[in-house]
Amino acid sequence: MTFVSVGILTFYYPNIRGVMALIREEAEAVRSAKEELEATHRELRELNRTLEDRVRIRTQELMLSQQKFRRLFENSKDAIFFCDEKGCISDMNQSGVELLGYTEKEEVVGLPMKEFFNKPMEWRTYYASICRDGFIKDFEAEFLKKDGSTINMIISAAAIRDEKGKPTGCEGIAKDITAFKKMTEKLIYSEKMAAIGQLAAGVAHEINTPLGIILGYTQLLKEDFENDQEILKELEIVEKQTKNCKRIVSDLLSFARSTSTAKFDEVDVNECLKHTVALIRHSLEMDQIELVLELTESIPKIYGDKDRISQVFLNILTNAHQAIGEKGLVMIRTRYDTKKMRVFIEIGDSGPGVPDEIKTKMFDPFFTTKPVGKGTGLGLSVSYGIIKELKGVIEVFSPPEDEIFRKKGINTVFTIELPLESDGPEPENPIVQRYCMCER
């Protein structure tokens, strides 16, 4: 029995050693694999943490970028807009909404961009540039507001494309340049009027002398032919027309006259207006035109030539009377702006209003819409020159910006702004003085 056991053990022993070696090798391989797996797992955890950190940082950066864009979008004073592929507004900041005269963004979103262009040609130019070039830069256009008024905008926009390059809309920014444009136009107009004034002064002086000679000899001839009615009648025509020419020359000189010829003193604007109204009141009454004065009391006195300021008021009131014809309303208001330290005079009438193409020419010398012989076209030009001398501003609004005027049927308002040279008291509430020229 013992012999058999030893034999069997002797027979299997080499095989057991091989198996054990194999087991050890497999165990070592498993251990190595486990270590590699643990190392890989550690690397993956570290990589995952790194990726998470990167994602968190990028997410924060993206959020900050979005917040910056949103702040820029919402806080910009210019209009920022986005349009879809159909050309309809898909988003617009609040400044843009308000510039177009709306209150809520929802009122604007979905509207075709084309509807806001007041001039079709400007829309076609804008649209063609976006489609052809993919962008447009510093393009000036007139935009239509909700209430029908217009503003001048300068636009820069670019097409939005998908990954395949297909246009999916556009984005852009528009800046309101209405005030800048008006200021530029006023500057150009002032320079033009100054040049015309210099020319008018020279022409007037050159013409005045021969006119005086003609008038003098005509009057002498009238004495010589006082018994010849036929010749006397012709001489009277010459005299009349010569005096008419001298009046036009006088108006030209008034237009071109510098401040050195004016008599400057303190002027009460309200009293000056009342005096002027007294001169024209009867003619207004004859044509059944009602006159309303809203004069703010305690307006500080301005420094200027009282007679020439009265001339301005009379010119504008005469213009208002002629615009109305019969049965209408003339409304005059005064106020004092304590911040600007300026007196404002507004003279409105219920006439037919002034077309845009005429408004730009109203203060030009010799421009008139009246029939031949009914006016020289110098009244408003002279008024412009006088106000300019006083460092003031005269403008015409048709229709008026003030809703109070519009509700009363006023279609045209002349606004005069005159500066002060000294502080004035705080104005009290307006006192309305109503002159009823007719029974309505």
mmCIF file of N, CA and C in Angstrom, residues 283-388:
data_model
loop_
_atom_site.group_PDB
_atom_site.id
_atom_site.type_symbol
_atom_site.label_atom_id
_atom_site.label_comp_id
_atom_site.label_asym_id
_atom_site.label_seq_id
_atom_site.Cartn_x
_atom_site.Cartn_y
_atom_site.Cartn_z
ATOM 1 N N SER A 283 -58.183 143.300 -37.052
ATOM 2 C CA SER A 283 -58.253 142.546 -38.307
ATOM 3 C C SER A 283 -58.640 141.092 -38.057
ATOM 4 N N LEU A 284 -58.211 140.529 -36.928
ATOM 5 C CA LEU A 284 -58.625 139.163 -36.575
ATOM 6 C C LEU A 284 -60.122 139.117 -36.287
ATOM 7 N N GLU A 285 -60.579 140.150 -35.590
ATOM 8 C CA GLU A 285 -62.001 140.222 -35.255
ATOM 9 C C GLU A 285 -62.855 140.308 -36.521
ATOM 10 N N MET A 286 -62.399 141.055 -37.487
ATOM 11 C CA MET A 286 -63.149 141.210 -38.731
ATOM 12 C C MET A 286 -63.315 139.877 -39.460
ATOM 13 N N ASP A 287 -62.340 138.986 -39.322
ATOM 14 C CA ASP A 287 -62.406 137.682 -39.991
ATOM 15 C C ASP A 287 -62.844 136.563 -39.048
ATOM 16 N N GLN A 288 -63.414 136.941 -37.896
ATOM 17 C CA GLN A 288 -63.966 135.979 -36.932
ATOM 18 C C GLN A 288 -62.927 134.936 -36.498
ATOM 19 N N ILE A 289 -61.758 135.431 -36.159
ATOM 20 C CA ILE A 289 -60.688 134.561 -35.667
ATOM 21 C C ILE A 289 -60.519 134.776 -34.167
ATOM 22 N N GLU A 290 -60.625 133.701 -33.413
ATOM 23 C CA GLU A 290 -60.489 133.764 -31.956
ATOM 24 C C GLU A 290 -59.010 133.761 -31.577
ATOM 25 N N LEU A 291 -58.677 134.557 -30.577
ATOM 26 C CA LEU A 291 -57.293 134.644 -30.113
ATOM 27 C C LEU A 291 -57.230 134.248 -28.647
ATOM 28 N N VAL A 292 -56.371 133.298 -28.315
ATOM 29 C CA VAL A 292 -56.186 132.840 -26.938
ATOM 30 C C VAL A 292 -54.740 133.072 -26.528
ATOM 31 N N LEU A 293 -54.554 133.780 -25.412
ATOM 32 C CA LEU A 293 -53.216 134.011 -24.867
ATOM 33 C C LEU A 293 -53.062 133.253 -23.555
ATOM 34 N N GLU A 294 -52.039 132.426 -23.446
ATOM 35 C CA GLU A 294 -51.682 131.764 -22.191
ATOM 36 C C GLU A 294 -50.285 132.249 -21.820
ATOM 37 N N LEU A 295 -50.263 133.337 -21.044
ATOM 38 C CA LEU A 295 -49.003 133.991 -20.712
ATOM 39 C C LEU A 295 -48.594 133.644 -19.287
ATOM 40 N N THR A 296 -47.463 132.999 -19.130
ATOM 41 C CA THR A 296 -46.963 132.652 -17.804
ATOM 42 C C THR A 296 -46.444 133.909 -17.116
ATOM 43 N N GLU A 297 -46.992 134.188 -15.944
ATOM 44 C CA GLU A 297 -46.591 135.400 -15.218
ATOM 45 C C GLU A 297 -45.172 135.269 -14.665
ATOM 46 N N SER A 298 -44.596 136.398 -14.332
ATOM 47 C CA SER A 298 -43.264 136.487 -13.711
ATOM 48 C C SER A 298 -42.156 135.924 -14.590
ATOM 49 N N ILE A 299 -42.347 135.973 -15.886
ATOM 50 C CA ILE A 299 -41.258 135.580 -16.786
ATOM 51 C C ILE A 299 -40.170 136.648 -16.730
ATOM 52 N N PRO A 300 -38.912 136.266 -16.579
ATOM 53 C CA PRO A 300 -37.841 137.268 -16.529
ATOM 54 C C PRO A 300 -37.759 138.053 -17.834
ATOM 55 N N LYS A 301 -37.297 139.271 -17.724
ATOM 56 C CA LYS A 301 -37.121 140.088 -18.922
ATOM 57 C C LYS A 301 -35.903 139.604 -19.701
ATOM 58 N N ILE A 302 -36.000 139.719 -21.015
ATOM 59 C CA ILE A 302 -34.867 139.369 -21.859
ATOM 60 C C ILE A 302 -34.160 140.651 -22.283
ATOM 61 N N TYR A 303 -33.015 140.501 -22.906
ATOM 62 C CA TYR A 303 -32.251 141.659 -23.356
ATOM 63 C C TYR A 303 -32.284 141.697 -24.872
ATOM 64 N N GLY A 304 -32.884 142.752 -25.434
ATOM 65 C CA GLY A 304 -33.000 142.838 -26.883
ATOM 66 C C GLY A 304 -33.642 144.140 -27.312
ATOM 67 N N ASP A 305 -33.955 144.227 -28.589
ATOM 68 C CA ASP A 305 -34.597 145.400 -29.173
ATOM 69 C C ASP A 305 -36.107 145.163 -29.173
ATOM 70 N N LYS A 306 -36.838 145.919 -28.376
ATOM 71 C CA LYS A 306 -38.282 145.721 -28.226
ATOM 72 C C LYS A 306 -39.017 145.843 -29.558
ATOM 73 N N ASP A 307 -38.673 146.862 -30.340
ATOM 74 C CA ASP A 307 -39.371 147.085 -31.609
ATOM 75 C C ASP A 307 -39.152 145.932 -32.582
ATOM 76 N N ARG A 308 -37.942 145.414 -32.620
ATOM 77 C CA ARG A 308 -37.641 144.330 -33.556
ATOM 78 C C ARG A 308 -38.276 143.016 -33.100
ATOM 79 N N ILE A 309 -38.354 142.806 -31.792
ATOM 80 C CA ILE A 309 -39.035 141.608 -31.280
ATOM 81 C C ILE A 309 -40.524 141.696 -31.587
ATOM 82 N N SER A 310 -41.088 142.896 -31.429
ATOM 83 C CA SER A 310 -42.499 143.103 -31.793
ATOM 84 C C SER A 310 -42.714 142.836 -33.279
ATOM 85 N N GLN A 311 -41.725 143.212 -34.086
ATOM 86 C CA GLN A 311 -41.817 142.967 -35.525
ATOM 87 C C GLN A 311 -41.889 141.469 -35.816
ATOM 88 N N VAL A 312 -41.114 140.683 -35.079
ATOM 89 C CA VAL A 312 -41.155 139.224 -35.251
ATOM 90 C C VAL A 312 -42.546 138.688 -34.932
ATOM 91 N N PHE A 313 -43.087 139.117 -33.777
ATOM 92 C CA PHE A 313 -44.426 138.654 -33.383
ATOM 93 C C PHE A 313 -45.469 139.052 -34.426
ATOM 94 N N LEU A 314 -45.373 140.293 -34.903
ATOM 95 C CA LEU A 314 -46.343 140.780 -35.884
ATOM 96 C C LEU A 314 -46.240 139.999 -37.199
ATOM 97 N N ASN A 315 -45.009 139.706 -37.625
ATOM 98 C CA ASN A 315 -44.823 138.929 -38.855
ATOM 99 C C ASN A 315 -45.467 137.545 -38.746
ATOM 100 N N ILE A 316 -45.252 136.888 -37.610
ATOM 101 C CA ILE A 316 -45.792 135.534 -37.428
ATOM 102 C C ILE A 316 -47.311 135.569 -37.303
ATOM 103 N N LEU A 317 -47.837 136.552 -36.555
ATOM 104 C CA LEU A 317 -49.295 136.668 -36.409
ATOM 105 C C LEU A 317 -49.958 137.005 -37.743
ATOM 106 N N THR A 318 -49.317 137.847 -38.522
ATOM 107 C CA THR A 318 -49.853 138.164 -39.855
ATOM 108 C C THR A 318 -49.851 136.923 -40.737
ATOM 109 N N ASN A 319 -48.785 136.165 -40.636
ATOM 110 C CA ASN A 319 -48.685 134.917 -41.399
ATOM 111 C C ASN A 319 -49.789 133.940 -40.979
ATOM 112 N N ALA A 320 -50.053 133.874 -39.654
ATOM 113 C CA ALA A 320 -51.109 132.993 -39.138
ATOM 114 C C ALA A 320 -52.476 133.436 -39.634
ATOM 115 N N HIS A 321 -52.710 134.749 -39.611
ATOM 116 C CA HIS A 321 -53.987 135.302 -40.089
ATOM 117 C C HIS A 321 -54.206 134.936 -41.556
ATOM 118 N N GLN A 322 -53.190 135.121 -42.362
ATOM 119 C CA GLN A 322 -53.312 134.818 -43.789
ATOM 120 C C GLN A 322 -53.495 133.323 -44.033
ATOM 121 N N ALA A 323 -52.885 132.492 -43.181
ATOM 122 C CA ALA A 323 -53.029 131.040 -43.339
ATOM 123 C C ALA A 323 -54.449 130.587 -43.016
ATOM 124 N N ILE A 324 -55.053 131.192 -41.983
ATOM 125 C CA ILE A 324 -56.417 130.816 -41.578
ATOM 126 C C ILE A 324 -57.447 131.356 -42.558
ATOM 127 N N GLY A 325 -57.298 132.607 -42.907
ATOM 128 C CA GLY A 325 -58.306 133.253 -43.758
ATOM 129 C C GLY A 325 -59.440 133.777 -42.904
ATOM 130 N N GLU A 326 -60.447 132.960 -42.710
ATOM 131 C CA GLU A 326 -61.594 133.331 -41.880
ATOM 132 C C GLU A 326 -61.964 132.176 -40.951
ATOM 133 N N LYS A 327 -62.535 132.552 -39.789
ATOM 134 C CA LYS A 327 -63.057 131.601 -38.803
ATOM 135 C C LYS A 327 -62.009 130.553 -38.406
ATOM 136 N N GLY A 328 -61.253 130.897 -37.396
ATOM 137 C CA GLY A 328 -60.233 129.977 -36.922
ATOM 138 C C GLY A 328 -59.754 130.352 -35.538
ATOM 139 N N LEU A 329 -58.593 129.860 -35.182
ATOM 140 C CA LEU A 329 -58.047 130.074 -33.847
ATOM 141 C C LEU A 329 -56.552 130.363 -33.937
ATOM 142 N N VAL A 330 -56.143 131.404 -33.199
ATOM 143 C CA VAL A 330 -54.724 131.690 -32.998
ATOM 144 C C VAL A 330 -54.454 131.563 -31.504
ATOM 145 N N MET A 331 -53.440 130.799 -31.149
ATOM 146 C CA MET A 331 -53.137 130.546 -29.737
ATOM 147 C C MET A 331 -51.680 130.916 -29.459
ATOM 148 N N ILE A 332 -51.476 131.722 -28.401
ATOM 149 C CA ILE A 332 -50.135 132.185 -28.041
ATOM 150 C C ILE A 332 -49.828 131.755 -26.607
ATOM 151 N N ARG A 333 -48.651 131.160 -26.409
ATOM 152 C CA ARG A 333 -48.240 130.743 -25.063
ATOM 153 C C ARG A 333 -46.816 131.228 -24.786
ATOM 154 N N THR A 334 -46.564 131.537 -23.510
ATOM 155 C CA THR A 334 -45.201 131.851 -23.086
ATOM 156 C C THR A 334 -44.872 131.018 -21.860
ATOM 157 N N ARG A 335 -43.605 130.695 -21.699
ATOM 158 C CA ARG A 335 -43.145 129.977 -20.511
ATOM 159 C C ARG A 335 -41.651 130.232 -20.334
ATOM 160 N N TYR A 336 -41.181 129.917 -19.132
ATOM 161 C CA TYR A 336 -39.769 130.120 -18.826
ATOM 162 C C TYR A 336 -39.175 128.802 -18.353
ATOM 163 N N ASP A 337 -38.103 128.360 -18.993
ATOM 164 C CA ASP A 337 -37.403 127.137 -18.611
ATOM 165 C C ASP A 337 -36.261 127.515 -17.672
ATOM 166 N N THR A 338 -36.410 127.150 -16.402
ATOM 167 C CA THR A 338 -35.421 127.554 -15.396
ATOM 168 C C THR A 338 -34.072 126.870 -15.598
ATOM 169 N N LYS A 339 -34.079 125.645 -16.133
ATOM 170 C CA LYS A 339 -32.819 124.931 -16.344
ATOM 171 C C LYS A 339 -32.041 125.532 -17.509
ATOM 172 N N LYS A 340 -32.722 125.786 -18.601
ATOM 173 C CA LYS A 340 -32.067 126.358 -19.780
ATOM 174 C C LYS A 340 -31.908 127.867 -19.669
ATOM 175 N N MET A 341 -32.669 128.474 -18.724
ATOM 176 C CA MET A 341 -32.689 129.927 -18.564
ATOM 177 C C MET A 341 -33.057 130.599 -19.883
ATOM 178 N N ARG A 342 -34.155 130.115 -20.452
ATOM 179 C CA ARG A 342 -34.631 130.640 -21.731
ATOM 180 C C ARG A 342 -36.138 130.836 -21.699
ATOM 181 N N VAL A 343 -36.578 131.865 -22.402
ATOM 182 C CA VAL A 343 -38.008 132.146 -22.545
ATOM 183 C C VAL A 343 -38.490 131.516 -23.847
ATOM 184 N N PHE A 344 -39.644 130.849 -23.765
ATOM 185 C CA PHE A 344 -40.227 130.210 -24.949
ATOM 186 C C PHE A 344 -41.536 130.903 -25.307
ATOM 187 N N ILE A 345 -41.679 131.249 -26.574
ATOM 188 C CA ILE A 345 -42.925 131.835 -27.098
ATOM 189 C C ILE A 345 -43.437 130.911 -28.197
ATOM 190 N N GLU A 346 -44.694 130.491 -28.077
ATOM 191 C CA GLU A 346 -45.293 129.604 -29.077
ATOM 192 C C GLU A 346 -46.524 130.277 -29.675
ATOM 193 N N ILE A 347 -46.554 130.400 -30.982
ATOM 194 C CA ILE A 347 -47.681 131.011 -31.692
ATOM 195 C C ILE A 347 -48.228 129.978 -32.668
ATOM 196 N N GLY A 348 -49.466 129.518 -32.394
ATOM 197 C CA GLY A 348 -50.064 128.477 -33.226
ATOM 198 C C GLY A 348 -51.310 128.970 -33.934
ATOM 199 N N ASP A 349 -51.597 128.377 -35.079
ATOM 200 C CA ASP A 349 -52.811 128.743 -35.816
ATOM 201 C C ASP A 349 -53.501 127.494 -36.354
ATOM 202 N N SER A 350 -54.793 127.636 -36.623
ATOM 203 C CA SER A 350 -55.606 126.513 -37.097
ATOM 204 C C SER A 350 -55.714 126.485 -38.616
ATOM 205 N N GLY A 351 -54.726 127.065 -39.272
ATOM 206 C CA GLY A 351 -54.713 127.037 -40.735
ATOM 207 C C GLY A 351 -54.513 125.625 -41.260
ATOM 208 N N PRO A 352 -54.326 125.482 -42.554
ATOM 209 C CA PRO A 352 -54.236 124.146 -43.152
ATOM 210 C C PRO A 352 -52.954 123.384 -42.842
ATOM 211 N N GLY A 353 -51.987 124.028 -42.211
ATOM 212 C CA GLY A 353 -50.718 123.364 -41.943
ATOM 213 C C GLY A 353 -49.705 123.635 -43.041
ATOM 214 N N VAL A 354 -48.485 123.173 -42.803
ATOM 215 C CA VAL A 354 -47.385 123.428 -43.740
ATOM 216 C C VAL A 354 -46.810 122.100 -44.221
ATOM 217 N N PRO A 355 -46.805 121.842 -45.516
ATOM 218 C CA PRO A 355 -46.202 120.608 -46.045
ATOM 219 C C PRO A 355 -44.704 120.554 -45.745
ATOM 220 N N ASP A 356 -44.169 119.345 -45.642
ATOM 221 C CA ASP A 356 -42.751 119.169 -45.319
ATOM 222 C C ASP A 356 -41.835 119.865 -46.316
ATOM 223 N N GLU A 357 -42.196 119.818 -47.600
ATOM 224 C CA GLU A 357 -41.316 120.410 -48.611
ATOM 225 C C GLU A 357 -41.269 121.931 -48.516
ATOM 226 N N ILE A 358 -42.263 122.536 -47.860
ATOM 227 C CA ILE A 358 -42.290 123.996 -47.696
ATOM 228 C C ILE A 358 -41.617 124.401 -46.388
ATOM 229 N N LYS A 359 -41.731 123.549 -45.362
ATOM 230 C CA LYS A 359 -41.156 123.874 -44.053
ATOM 231 C C LYS A 359 -39.666 124.198 -44.143
ATOM 232 N N THR A 360 -38.960 123.490 -45.000
ATOM 233 C CA THR A 360 -37.515 123.705 -45.118
ATOM 234 C C THR A 360 -37.160 125.012 -45.816
ATOM 235 N N LYS A 361 -38.147 125.659 -46.447
ATOM 236 C CA LYS A 361 -37.880 126.891 -47.198
ATOM 237 C C LYS A 361 -38.518 128.124 -46.571
ATOM 238 N N MET A 362 -39.269 127.942 -45.490
ATOM 239 C CA MET A 362 -40.093 129.035 -44.968
ATOM 240 C C MET A 362 -39.308 130.275 -44.575
ATOM 241 N N PHE A 363 -38.059 130.084 -44.126
ATOM 242 C CA PHE A 363 -37.267 131.230 -43.677
ATOM 243 C C PHE A 363 -36.320 131.738 -44.765
ATOM 244 N N ASP A 364 -36.427 131.167 -45.960
ATOM 245 C CA ASP A 364 -35.595 131.643 -47.071
ATOM 246 C C ASP A 364 -36.088 133.005 -47.559
ATOM 247 N N PRO A 365 -35.174 133.925 -47.855
ATOM 248 C CA PRO A 365 -35.588 135.235 -48.390
ATOM 249 C C PRO A 365 -36.347 135.084 -49.706
ATOM 250 N N PHE A 366 -37.411 135.854 -49.833
ATOM 251 C CA PHE A 366 -38.251 135.923 -51.035
ATOM 252 C C PHE A 366 -39.066 134.659 -51.300
ATOM 253 N N PHE A 367 -39.035 133.697 -50.368
ATOM 254 C CA PHE A 367 -39.890 132.523 -50.576
ATOM 255 C C PHE A 367 -41.286 132.829 -50.039
ATOM 256 N N THR A 368 -42.296 132.641 -50.872
ATOM 257 C CA THR A 368 -43.674 132.877 -50.449
ATOM 258 C C THR A 368 -44.611 131.994 -51.253
ATOM 259 N N THR A 369 -45.693 131.587 -50.607
ATOM 260 C CA THR A 369 -46.738 130.816 -51.298
ATOM 261 C C THR A 369 -47.917 131.710 -51.648
ATOM 262 N N LYS A 370 -47.789 132.998 -51.321
ATOM 263 C CA LYS A 370 -48.884 133.940 -51.590
ATOM 264 C C LYS A 370 -48.894 134.329 -53.071
ATOM 265 N N PRO A 371 -50.041 134.793 -53.562
ATOM 266 C CA PRO A 371 -50.119 135.253 -54.955
ATOM 267 C C PRO A 371 -49.205 136.451 -55.186
ATOM 268 N N VAL A 372 -48.867 136.684 -56.438
ATOM 269 C CA VAL A 372 -48.010 137.819 -56.805
ATOM 270 C C VAL A 372 -48.640 139.123 -56.329
ATOM 271 N N GLY A 373 -47.828 139.944 -55.659
ATOM 272 C CA GLY A 373 -48.319 141.227 -55.173
ATOM 273 C C GLY A 373 -48.864 141.183 -53.761
ATOM 274 N N LYS A 374 -48.980 139.954 -53.194
ATOM 275 C CA LYS A 374 -49.536 139.818 -51.844
ATOM 276 C C LYS A 374 -48.460 139.687 -50.772
ATOM 277 N N GLY A 375 -47.213 139.623 -51.175
ATOM 278 C CA GLY A 375 -46.153 139.515 -50.181
ATOM 279 C C GLY A 375 -44.801 139.395 -50.853
ATOM 280 N N THR A 376 -43.759 139.840 -50.139
ATOM 281 C CA THR A 376 -42.404 139.803 -50.705
ATOM 282 C C THR A 376 -41.653 138.540 -50.314
ATOM 283 N N GLY A 377 -42.142 137.810 -49.322
ATOM 284 C CA GLY A 377 -41.436 136.623 -48.869
ATOM 285 C C GLY A 377 -40.270 136.937 -47.961
ATOM 286 N N LEU A 378 -40.271 138.148 -47.374
ATOM 287 C CA LEU A 378 -39.172 138.545 -46.496
ATOM 288 C C LEU A 378 -39.559 138.577 -45.020
ATOM 289 N N GLY A 379 -40.853 138.492 -44.722
ATOM 290 C CA GLY A 379 -41.294 138.627 -43.332
ATOM 291 C C GLY A 379 -40.668 137.606 -42.403
ATOM 292 N N LEU A 380 -40.743 136.327 -42.768
ATOM 293 C CA LEU A 380 -40.186 135.280 -41.912
ATOM 294 C C LEU A 380 -38.664 135.275 -41.963
ATOM 295 N N SER A 381 -38.093 135.678 -43.094
ATOM 296 C CA SER A 381 -36.632 135.784 -43.188
ATOM 297 C C SER A 381 -36.110 136.855 -42.240
ATOM 298 N N VAL A 382 -36.791 137.992 -42.213
ATOM 299 C CA VAL A 382 -36.426 139.070 -41.289
ATOM 300 C C VAL A 382 -36.559 138.586 -39.848
ATOM 301 N N SER A 383 -37.634 137.873 -39.566
ATOM 302 C CA SER A 383 -37.858 137.340 -38.214
ATOM 303 C C SER A 383 -36.731 136.390 -37.821
ATOM 304 N N TYR A 384 -36.346 135.544 -38.754
ATOM 305 C CA TYR A 384 -35.244 134.608 -38.505
ATOM 306 C C TYR A 384 -33.962 135.366 -38.157
ATOM 307 N N GLY A 385 -33.668 136.412 -38.936
ATOM 308 C CA GLY A 385 -32.462 137.190 -38.697
ATOM 309 C C GLY A 385 -32.466 137.877 -37.340
ATOM 310 N N ILE A 386 -33.612 138.422 -36.950
ATOM 311 C CA ILE A 386 -33.723 139.114 -35.655
ATOM 312 C C ILE A 386 -33.494 138.139 -34.504
ATOM 313 N N ILE A 387 -34.149 136.980 -34.570
ATOM 314 C CA ILE A 387 -34.003 135.984 -33.500
ATOM 315 C C ILE A 387 -32.574 135.463 -33.455
ATOM 316 N N LYS A 388 -31.974 135.300 -34.618
ATOM 317 C CA LYS A 388 -30.591 134.836 -34.691
ATOM 318 C C LYS A 388 -29.661 135.823 -33.999
#
